[in-house]
Amino acid sequence: MKKIVVVFLLLSLFSCKEIIKGVINSGSNATIEKLEPSDYNEVVTDSLFKLSLPSYMKKLSNLNDDASLQYANIYKETYTVVIYENKQEFIDSFKEYNEYDDAISFIDNYSRAQTNFITESLTNKQVIPYNLKEIGGLDARQIMMKGSLDGDDIGYVMGYVEGKENVYMIMTWTLLEKLNKYEETFKGIIGSFKLMN
């Protein structure tokens, strides 16, 4: 058994910092996870959005104080959170600090800011954009991030979705050695995002 510490950092406007500890049998498993539609459960949050999550992920409350949705499987070391915030508050805050670029779209401003913020805490970082512009009929961006945080190599698949009033950040992550296995599952989670209205 090997003790694994997964640290997830997001602060205030962007999120907050939390630590998750799990004790598991380790070992790289290169097999890609292939789930059937029946392997997912649809979850509705705050009557605002719904998301399909693998049935092996369970609801938690200690991943991030700002998250409206928090699910994980600590044995598989797979984690999902969704954080949303008001679009106009984001714009106002970033314009106040001259960090908002009017020459690019809102979703590009938001995804760039969030990605930069999260990667600041990573070493050996790598950001790989997917060629994705829409999720559920909404403007969206999706990226993969890899990096080391407090000695652990972590792999993330992130989705940013622009609604009418709010913007949503869907963050999935695991140990980097398991990212190939769970990447398609993470992309499926993010791609299932739908606003209720």
Short mmCIF file of N, CA and C in Angstrom, two decimals, residues 54-192:
data_model
loop_
_atom_site.label_atom_id
_atom_site.label_comp_id
_atom_site.label_asym_id
_atom_site.label_seq_id
_atom_site.Cartn_x
_atom_site.Cartn_y
_atom_site.Cartn_z
N PRO A 54 -19.58 8.87 -13.63
CA PRO A 54 -19.52 7.42 -13.47
C PRO A 54 -20.15 7.00 -12.14
N SER A 55 -20.87 5.91 -12.15
CA SER A 55 -21.57 5.48 -10.93
C SER A 55 -20.60 5.14 -9.81
N TYR A 56 -19.33 4.91 -10.12
CA TYR A 56 -18.37 4.62 -9.06
C TYR A 56 -17.90 5.87 -8.32
N MET A 57 -18.24 7.06 -8.83
CA MET A 57 -17.88 8.30 -8.12
C MET A 57 -18.99 8.64 -7.13
N LYS A 58 -18.59 9.01 -5.94
CA LYS A 58 -19.53 9.32 -4.87
C LYS A 58 -19.43 10.78 -4.46
N LYS A 59 -20.53 11.31 -3.97
CA LYS A 59 -20.58 12.70 -3.54
C LYS A 59 -19.70 12.91 -2.32
N LEU A 60 -18.92 13.99 -2.34
CA LEU A 60 -18.09 14.39 -1.21
C LEU A 60 -18.39 15.84 -0.87
N SER A 61 -17.88 16.28 0.25
CA SER A 61 -18.10 17.68 0.63
C SER A 61 -16.81 18.38 1.01
N ASN A 62 -15.66 17.72 0.86
CA ASN A 62 -14.42 18.31 1.36
C ASN A 62 -13.37 18.56 0.28
N LEU A 63 -13.77 18.57 -0.99
CA LEU A 63 -12.79 18.82 -2.04
C LEU A 63 -12.52 20.30 -2.24
N ASN A 64 -13.56 21.11 -2.20
CA ASN A 64 -13.42 22.55 -2.43
C ASN A 64 -14.63 23.28 -1.88
N ASP A 65 -14.39 24.28 -1.05
CA ASP A 65 -15.49 25.03 -0.42
C ASP A 65 -16.35 25.78 -1.42
N ASP A 66 -15.79 26.16 -2.56
CA ASP A 66 -16.53 26.94 -3.55
C ASP A 66 -17.27 26.07 -4.56
N ALA A 67 -17.04 24.78 -4.53
CA ALA A 67 -17.63 23.90 -5.54
C ALA A 67 -19.09 23.61 -5.24
N SER A 68 -19.90 23.64 -6.29
CA SER A 68 -21.31 23.29 -6.14
C SER A 68 -21.52 21.80 -6.37
N LEU A 69 -20.57 21.15 -7.01
CA LEU A 69 -20.61 19.70 -7.22
C LEU A 69 -19.23 19.15 -6.90
N GLN A 70 -19.19 18.08 -6.09
CA GLN A 70 -17.94 17.45 -5.70
C GLN A 70 -18.14 15.94 -5.65
N TYR A 71 -17.50 15.22 -6.56
CA TYR A 71 -17.60 13.77 -6.60
C TYR A 71 -16.20 13.18 -6.77
N ALA A 72 -16.02 11.98 -6.24
CA ALA A 72 -14.71 11.34 -6.36
C ALA A 72 -14.82 9.84 -6.11
N ASN A 73 -13.77 9.16 -6.50
CA ASN A 73 -13.54 7.80 -6.06
C ASN A 73 -12.09 7.77 -5.58
N ILE A 74 -11.91 7.74 -4.27
CA ILE A 74 -10.56 7.86 -3.73
C ILE A 74 -9.71 6.62 -4.01
N TYR A 75 -10.34 5.49 -4.28
CA TYR A 75 -9.58 4.28 -4.59
C TYR A 75 -9.07 4.30 -6.02
N LYS A 76 -9.89 4.81 -6.94
CA LYS A 76 -9.44 4.97 -8.33
C LYS A 76 -8.66 6.26 -8.50
N GLU A 77 -8.75 7.15 -7.51
CA GLU A 77 -8.11 8.46 -7.53
C GLU A 77 -8.60 9.31 -8.70
N THR A 78 -9.92 9.37 -8.83
CA THR A 78 -10.57 10.20 -9.84
C THR A 78 -11.44 11.22 -9.12
N TYR A 79 -11.35 12.47 -9.55
CA TYR A 79 -12.01 13.57 -8.86
C TYR A 79 -12.69 14.49 -9.87
N THR A 80 -13.85 15.02 -9.48
CA THR A 80 -14.59 15.98 -10.32
C THR A 80 -15.19 17.05 -9.42
N VAL A 81 -14.98 18.31 -9.79
CA VAL A 81 -15.67 19.41 -9.12
C VAL A 81 -16.19 20.37 -10.20
N VAL A 82 -17.27 21.07 -9.85
CA VAL A 82 -17.78 22.14 -10.70
C VAL A 82 -17.91 23.38 -9.84
N ILE A 83 -17.34 24.46 -10.33
CA ILE A 83 -17.42 25.76 -9.66
C ILE A 83 -18.04 26.74 -10.66
N TYR A 84 -19.00 27.51 -10.19
CA TYR A 84 -19.54 28.52 -11.10
C TYR A 84 -19.51 29.87 -10.43
N GLU A 85 -19.46 30.90 -11.27
CA GLU A 85 -19.46 32.27 -10.76
C GLU A 85 -20.16 33.17 -11.75
N ASN A 86 -20.55 34.32 -11.28
CA ASN A 86 -21.24 35.29 -12.11
C ASN A 86 -20.29 35.89 -13.14
N LYS A 87 -20.71 35.91 -14.40
CA LYS A 87 -19.87 36.41 -15.47
C LYS A 87 -19.52 37.88 -15.29
N GLN A 88 -20.52 38.71 -14.95
CA GLN A 88 -20.26 40.14 -14.85
C GLN A 88 -19.30 40.46 -13.70
N GLU A 89 -19.40 39.73 -12.60
CA GLU A 89 -18.46 39.93 -11.49
C GLU A 89 -17.04 39.60 -11.92
N PHE A 90 -16.89 38.53 -12.70
CA PHE A 90 -15.56 38.18 -13.22
C PHE A 90 -15.03 39.30 -14.10
N ILE A 91 -15.86 39.78 -15.03
CA ILE A 91 -15.44 40.84 -15.94
C ILE A 91 -15.04 42.08 -15.16
N ASP A 92 -15.90 42.50 -14.22
CA ASP A 92 -15.61 43.70 -13.44
C ASP A 92 -14.31 43.58 -12.66
N SER A 93 -14.10 42.43 -12.03
CA SER A 93 -12.88 42.22 -11.25
C SER A 93 -11.64 42.28 -12.13
N PHE A 94 -11.69 41.64 -13.28
CA PHE A 94 -10.51 41.60 -14.13
C PHE A 94 -10.27 42.93 -14.83
N LYS A 95 -11.33 43.67 -15.14
CA LYS A 95 -11.14 45.00 -15.71
C LYS A 95 -10.54 45.95 -14.68
N GLU A 96 -10.93 45.79 -13.42
CA GLU A 96 -10.39 46.64 -12.36
C GLU A 96 -8.87 46.51 -12.27
N TYR A 97 -8.35 45.34 -12.57
CA TYR A 97 -6.90 45.10 -12.51
C TYR A 97 -6.26 45.10 -13.91
N ASN A 98 -6.99 45.61 -14.89
CA ASN A 98 -6.50 45.67 -16.27
C ASN A 98 -6.04 44.31 -16.79
N GLU A 99 -6.76 43.27 -16.43
CA GLU A 99 -6.42 41.91 -16.84
C GLU A 99 -7.42 41.33 -17.84
N TYR A 100 -8.46 42.09 -18.16
CA TYR A 100 -9.47 41.60 -19.10
C TYR A 100 -9.13 42.11 -20.49
N ASP A 101 -9.11 41.22 -21.47
CA ASP A 101 -8.76 41.56 -22.85
C ASP A 101 -10.03 41.65 -23.68
N ASP A 102 -10.45 42.88 -24.01
CA ASP A 102 -11.66 43.08 -24.80
C ASP A 102 -11.54 42.57 -26.23
N ALA A 103 -10.31 42.28 -26.67
CA ALA A 103 -10.09 41.82 -28.05
C ALA A 103 -10.43 40.34 -28.23
N ILE A 104 -10.62 39.61 -27.11
CA ILE A 104 -10.96 38.19 -27.22
C ILE A 104 -12.29 37.94 -26.51
N SER A 105 -12.86 36.79 -26.74
CA SER A 105 -14.18 36.47 -26.18
C SER A 105 -14.12 36.31 -24.66
N PHE A 106 -15.30 36.37 -24.06
CA PHE A 106 -15.37 36.16 -22.61
C PHE A 106 -14.80 34.79 -22.23
N ILE A 107 -15.21 33.72 -22.94
CA ILE A 107 -14.78 32.37 -22.56
C ILE A 107 -13.27 32.22 -22.71
N ASP A 108 -12.67 32.92 -23.67
CA ASP A 108 -11.21 32.87 -23.80
C ASP A 108 -10.54 33.61 -22.64
N ASN A 109 -11.10 34.75 -22.24
CA ASN A 109 -10.57 35.45 -21.06
C ASN A 109 -10.65 34.56 -19.82
N TYR A 110 -11.80 33.95 -19.63
CA TYR A 110 -12.01 33.14 -18.43
C TYR A 110 -11.11 31.90 -18.42
N SER A 111 -11.07 31.18 -19.53
CA SER A 111 -10.26 29.95 -19.57
C SER A 111 -8.78 30.29 -19.43
N ARG A 112 -8.34 31.37 -20.03
CA ARG A 112 -6.94 31.77 -19.90
C ARG A 112 -6.61 32.12 -18.45
N ALA A 113 -7.49 32.91 -17.79
CA ALA A 113 -7.25 33.30 -16.41
C ALA A 113 -7.21 32.09 -15.48
N GLN A 114 -8.18 31.21 -15.61
CA GLN A 114 -8.23 30.03 -14.74
C GLN A 114 -7.03 29.11 -14.99
N THR A 115 -6.71 28.88 -16.24
CA THR A 115 -5.59 28.00 -16.56
C THR A 115 -4.29 28.58 -16.03
N ASN A 116 -4.08 29.88 -16.23
CA ASN A 116 -2.86 30.52 -15.70
C ASN A 116 -2.80 30.43 -14.19
N PHE A 117 -3.92 30.65 -13.56
CA PHE A 117 -3.95 30.62 -12.10
C PHE A 117 -3.59 29.23 -11.57
N ILE A 118 -4.18 28.22 -12.14
CA ILE A 118 -3.94 26.85 -11.66
C ILE A 118 -2.52 26.41 -11.97
N THR A 119 -2.02 26.74 -13.15
CA THR A 119 -0.68 26.28 -13.51
C THR A 119 0.42 27.01 -12.74
N GLU A 120 0.11 28.16 -12.13
CA GLU A 120 1.11 28.86 -11.32
C GLU A 120 1.64 27.98 -10.19
N SER A 121 0.80 27.09 -9.68
CA SER A 121 1.20 26.25 -8.56
C SER A 121 1.88 24.95 -9.01
N LEU A 122 1.95 24.71 -10.33
CA LEU A 122 2.51 23.47 -10.85
C LEU A 122 3.95 23.67 -11.31
N THR A 123 4.76 22.63 -11.16
CA THR A 123 6.07 22.59 -11.80
C THR A 123 5.98 21.55 -12.92
N ASN A 124 6.95 21.58 -13.83
CA ASN A 124 6.95 20.66 -14.97
C ASN A 124 5.60 20.68 -15.69
N LYS A 125 5.04 21.87 -15.83
CA LYS A 125 3.67 21.97 -16.34
C LYS A 125 3.61 21.92 -17.85
N GLN A 126 2.49 21.41 -18.31
CA GLN A 126 2.20 21.33 -19.73
C GLN A 126 0.70 21.55 -19.91
N VAL A 127 0.33 22.42 -20.83
CA VAL A 127 -1.07 22.70 -21.14
C VAL A 127 -1.33 22.32 -22.58
N ILE A 128 -2.33 21.47 -22.79
CA ILE A 128 -2.66 20.99 -24.13
C ILE A 128 -4.13 21.31 -24.41
N PRO A 129 -4.39 22.26 -25.31
CA PRO A 129 -5.80 22.58 -25.62
C PRO A 129 -6.40 21.51 -26.53
N TYR A 130 -7.66 21.20 -26.27
CA TYR A 130 -8.44 20.37 -27.18
C TYR A 130 -9.08 21.31 -28.19
N ASN A 131 -9.41 20.82 -29.34
CA ASN A 131 -10.07 21.64 -30.35
C ASN A 131 -11.57 21.60 -30.10
N LEU A 132 -12.00 22.20 -29.00
CA LEU A 132 -13.40 22.16 -28.60
C LEU A 132 -13.90 23.58 -28.39
N LYS A 133 -15.01 23.92 -29.00
CA LYS A 133 -15.54 25.29 -28.91
C LYS A 133 -16.93 25.34 -28.32
N GLU A 134 -17.56 24.18 -28.08
CA GLU A 134 -18.95 24.18 -27.64
C GLU A 134 -19.24 22.93 -26.81
N ILE A 135 -20.02 23.12 -25.75
CA ILE A 135 -20.53 22.01 -24.94
C ILE A 135 -22.00 22.31 -24.69
N GLY A 136 -22.87 21.38 -25.02
CA GLY A 136 -24.30 21.57 -24.79
C GLY A 136 -24.86 22.80 -25.46
N GLY A 137 -24.32 23.17 -26.62
CA GLY A 137 -24.81 24.34 -27.34
C GLY A 137 -24.29 25.66 -26.79
N LEU A 138 -23.35 25.63 -25.85
CA LEU A 138 -22.80 26.83 -25.22
C LEU A 138 -21.33 26.99 -25.59
N ASP A 139 -20.87 28.24 -25.64
CA ASP A 139 -19.45 28.49 -25.88
C ASP A 139 -18.65 27.83 -24.77
N ALA A 140 -17.60 27.12 -25.15
CA ALA A 140 -16.81 26.37 -24.17
C ALA A 140 -15.39 26.19 -24.66
N ARG A 141 -14.50 25.87 -23.73
CA ARG A 141 -13.13 25.50 -24.04
C ARG A 141 -12.79 24.29 -23.18
N GLN A 142 -11.87 23.48 -23.67
CA GLN A 142 -11.45 22.31 -22.91
C GLN A 142 -9.95 22.14 -23.08
N ILE A 143 -9.27 21.84 -21.97
CA ILE A 143 -7.82 21.66 -22.02
C ILE A 143 -7.42 20.47 -21.16
N MET A 144 -6.22 19.99 -21.41
CA MET A 144 -5.57 19.02 -20.54
C MET A 144 -4.38 19.74 -19.91
N MET A 145 -4.17 19.52 -18.63
CA MET A 145 -3.00 20.07 -17.94
C MET A 145 -2.27 18.92 -17.26
N LYS A 146 -0.96 19.01 -17.29
CA LYS A 146 -0.13 18.04 -16.59
C LYS A 146 0.89 18.83 -15.79
N GLY A 147 1.22 18.33 -14.61
CA GLY A 147 2.23 19.00 -13.81
C GLY A 147 2.43 18.33 -12.48
N SER A 148 3.44 18.82 -11.77
CA SER A 148 3.76 18.29 -10.45
C SER A 148 3.34 19.30 -9.39
N LEU A 149 2.76 18.78 -8.32
CA LEU A 149 2.30 19.61 -7.22
C LEU A 149 2.65 18.90 -5.93
N ASP A 150 3.50 19.52 -5.14
CA ASP A 150 3.95 18.95 -3.87
C ASP A 150 4.45 17.52 -4.03
N GLY A 151 5.19 17.28 -5.11
CA GLY A 151 5.80 15.98 -5.32
C GLY A 151 4.94 14.96 -6.03
N ASP A 152 3.69 15.26 -6.28
CA ASP A 152 2.80 14.35 -6.99
C ASP A 152 2.62 14.84 -8.43
N ASP A 153 2.67 13.92 -9.38
CA ASP A 153 2.40 14.24 -10.78
C ASP A 153 0.91 14.06 -11.03
N ILE A 154 0.25 15.15 -11.44
CA ILE A 154 -1.20 15.19 -11.57
C ILE A 154 -1.57 15.47 -13.03
N GLY A 155 -2.65 14.85 -13.49
CA GLY A 155 -3.19 15.12 -14.81
C GLY A 155 -4.62 15.62 -14.67
N TYR A 156 -4.93 16.72 -15.34
CA TYR A 156 -6.24 17.36 -15.29
C TYR A 156 -6.87 17.39 -16.68
N VAL A 157 -8.18 17.26 -16.73
CA VAL A 157 -8.94 17.64 -17.92
C VAL A 157 -9.94 18.67 -17.43
N MET A 158 -9.87 19.86 -18.03
CA MET A 158 -10.67 20.99 -17.58
C MET A 158 -11.63 21.42 -18.67
N GLY A 159 -12.85 21.79 -18.25
CA GLY A 159 -13.82 22.37 -19.17
C GLY A 159 -14.31 23.70 -18.62
N TYR A 160 -14.44 24.68 -19.50
CA TYR A 160 -14.97 26.00 -19.14
C TYR A 160 -16.19 26.24 -20.02
N VAL A 161 -17.34 26.52 -19.41
CA VAL A 161 -18.58 26.66 -20.17
C VAL A 161 -19.23 27.99 -19.82
N GLU A 162 -19.60 28.75 -20.84
CA GLU A 162 -20.21 30.06 -20.66
C GLU A 162 -21.72 29.97 -20.77
N GLY A 163 -22.41 30.28 -19.67
CA GLY A 163 -23.85 30.40 -19.68
C GLY A 163 -24.25 31.85 -19.87
N LYS A 164 -25.53 32.13 -19.76
CA LYS A 164 -26.01 33.51 -19.95
C LYS A 164 -25.55 34.42 -18.82
N GLU A 165 -25.70 33.96 -17.57
CA GLU A 165 -25.33 34.78 -16.41
C GLU A 165 -24.09 34.27 -15.69
N ASN A 166 -23.85 32.97 -15.75
CA ASN A 166 -22.74 32.37 -15.03
C ASN A 166 -21.77 31.70 -15.98
N VAL A 167 -20.56 31.48 -15.47
CA VAL A 167 -19.57 30.70 -16.19
C VAL A 167 -19.22 29.52 -15.28
N TYR A 168 -18.98 28.38 -15.88
CA TYR A 168 -18.80 27.13 -15.13
C TYR A 168 -17.43 26.54 -15.45
N MET A 169 -16.73 26.14 -14.40
CA MET A 169 -15.46 25.44 -14.54
C MET A 169 -15.67 24.01 -14.06
N ILE A 170 -15.45 23.06 -14.96
CA ILE A 170 -15.56 21.64 -14.64
C ILE A 170 -14.14 21.09 -14.60
N MET A 171 -13.74 20.64 -13.44
CA MET A 171 -12.37 20.18 -13.26
C MET A 171 -12.36 18.70 -12.90
N THR A 172 -11.65 17.90 -13.69
CA THR A 172 -11.47 16.49 -13.39
C THR A 172 -9.98 16.24 -13.27
N TRP A 173 -9.59 15.34 -12.38
CA TRP A 173 -8.16 15.06 -12.25
C TRP A 173 -7.90 13.70 -11.63
N THR A 174 -6.66 13.25 -11.84
CA THR A 174 -6.16 11.99 -11.29
C THR A 174 -4.65 12.07 -11.27
N LEU A 175 -4.01 11.01 -10.79
CA LEU A 175 -2.55 10.94 -10.88
C LEU A 175 -2.16 10.86 -12.35
N LEU A 176 -1.07 11.49 -12.72
CA LEU A 176 -0.65 11.55 -14.11
C LEU A 176 -0.50 10.16 -14.71
N GLU A 177 -0.02 9.21 -13.94
CA GLU A 177 0.16 7.85 -14.45
C GLU A 177 -1.16 7.18 -14.82
N LYS A 178 -2.28 7.73 -14.33
CA LYS A 178 -3.60 7.18 -14.62
C LYS A 178 -4.39 8.02 -15.61
N LEU A 179 -3.81 9.13 -16.08
CA LEU A 179 -4.55 10.04 -16.95
C LEU A 179 -4.97 9.38 -18.26
N ASN A 180 -4.09 8.61 -18.88
CA ASN A 180 -4.47 7.94 -20.13
C ASN A 180 -5.66 7.03 -19.93
N LYS A 181 -5.71 6.36 -18.80
CA LYS A 181 -6.81 5.45 -18.51
C LYS A 181 -8.14 6.19 -18.41
N TYR A 182 -8.15 7.34 -17.75
CA TYR A 182 -9.39 8.04 -17.43
C TYR A 182 -9.69 9.25 -18.33
N GLU A 183 -8.81 9.57 -19.28
CA GLU A 183 -9.01 10.77 -20.09
C GLU A 183 -10.35 10.77 -20.81
N GLU A 184 -10.70 9.66 -21.45
CA GLU A 184 -11.97 9.62 -22.18
C GLU A 184 -13.16 9.74 -21.24
N THR A 185 -13.06 9.15 -20.05
CA THR A 185 -14.13 9.28 -19.05
C THR A 185 -14.27 10.73 -18.63
N PHE A 186 -13.14 11.40 -18.38
CA PHE A 186 -13.17 12.81 -17.99
C PHE A 186 -13.77 13.68 -19.09
N LYS A 187 -13.39 13.43 -20.33
CA LYS A 187 -13.96 14.18 -21.45
C LYS A 187 -15.47 13.93 -21.56
N GLY A 188 -15.89 12.70 -21.28
CA GLY A 188 -17.32 12.38 -21.29
C GLY A 188 -18.08 13.10 -20.20
N ILE A 189 -17.49 13.20 -19.01
CA ILE A 189 -18.11 13.94 -17.90
C ILE A 189 -18.32 15.39 -18.32
N ILE A 190 -17.27 16.02 -18.80
CA ILE A 190 -17.34 17.43 -19.19
C ILE A 190 -18.32 17.63 -20.34
N GLY A 191 -18.29 16.74 -21.31
CA GLY A 191 -19.17 16.85 -22.47
C GLY A 191 -20.64 16.65 -22.14
N SER A 192 -20.94 16.06 -20.98
CA SER A 192 -22.33 15.83 -20.58
C SER A 192 -22.97 17.05 -19.93
#
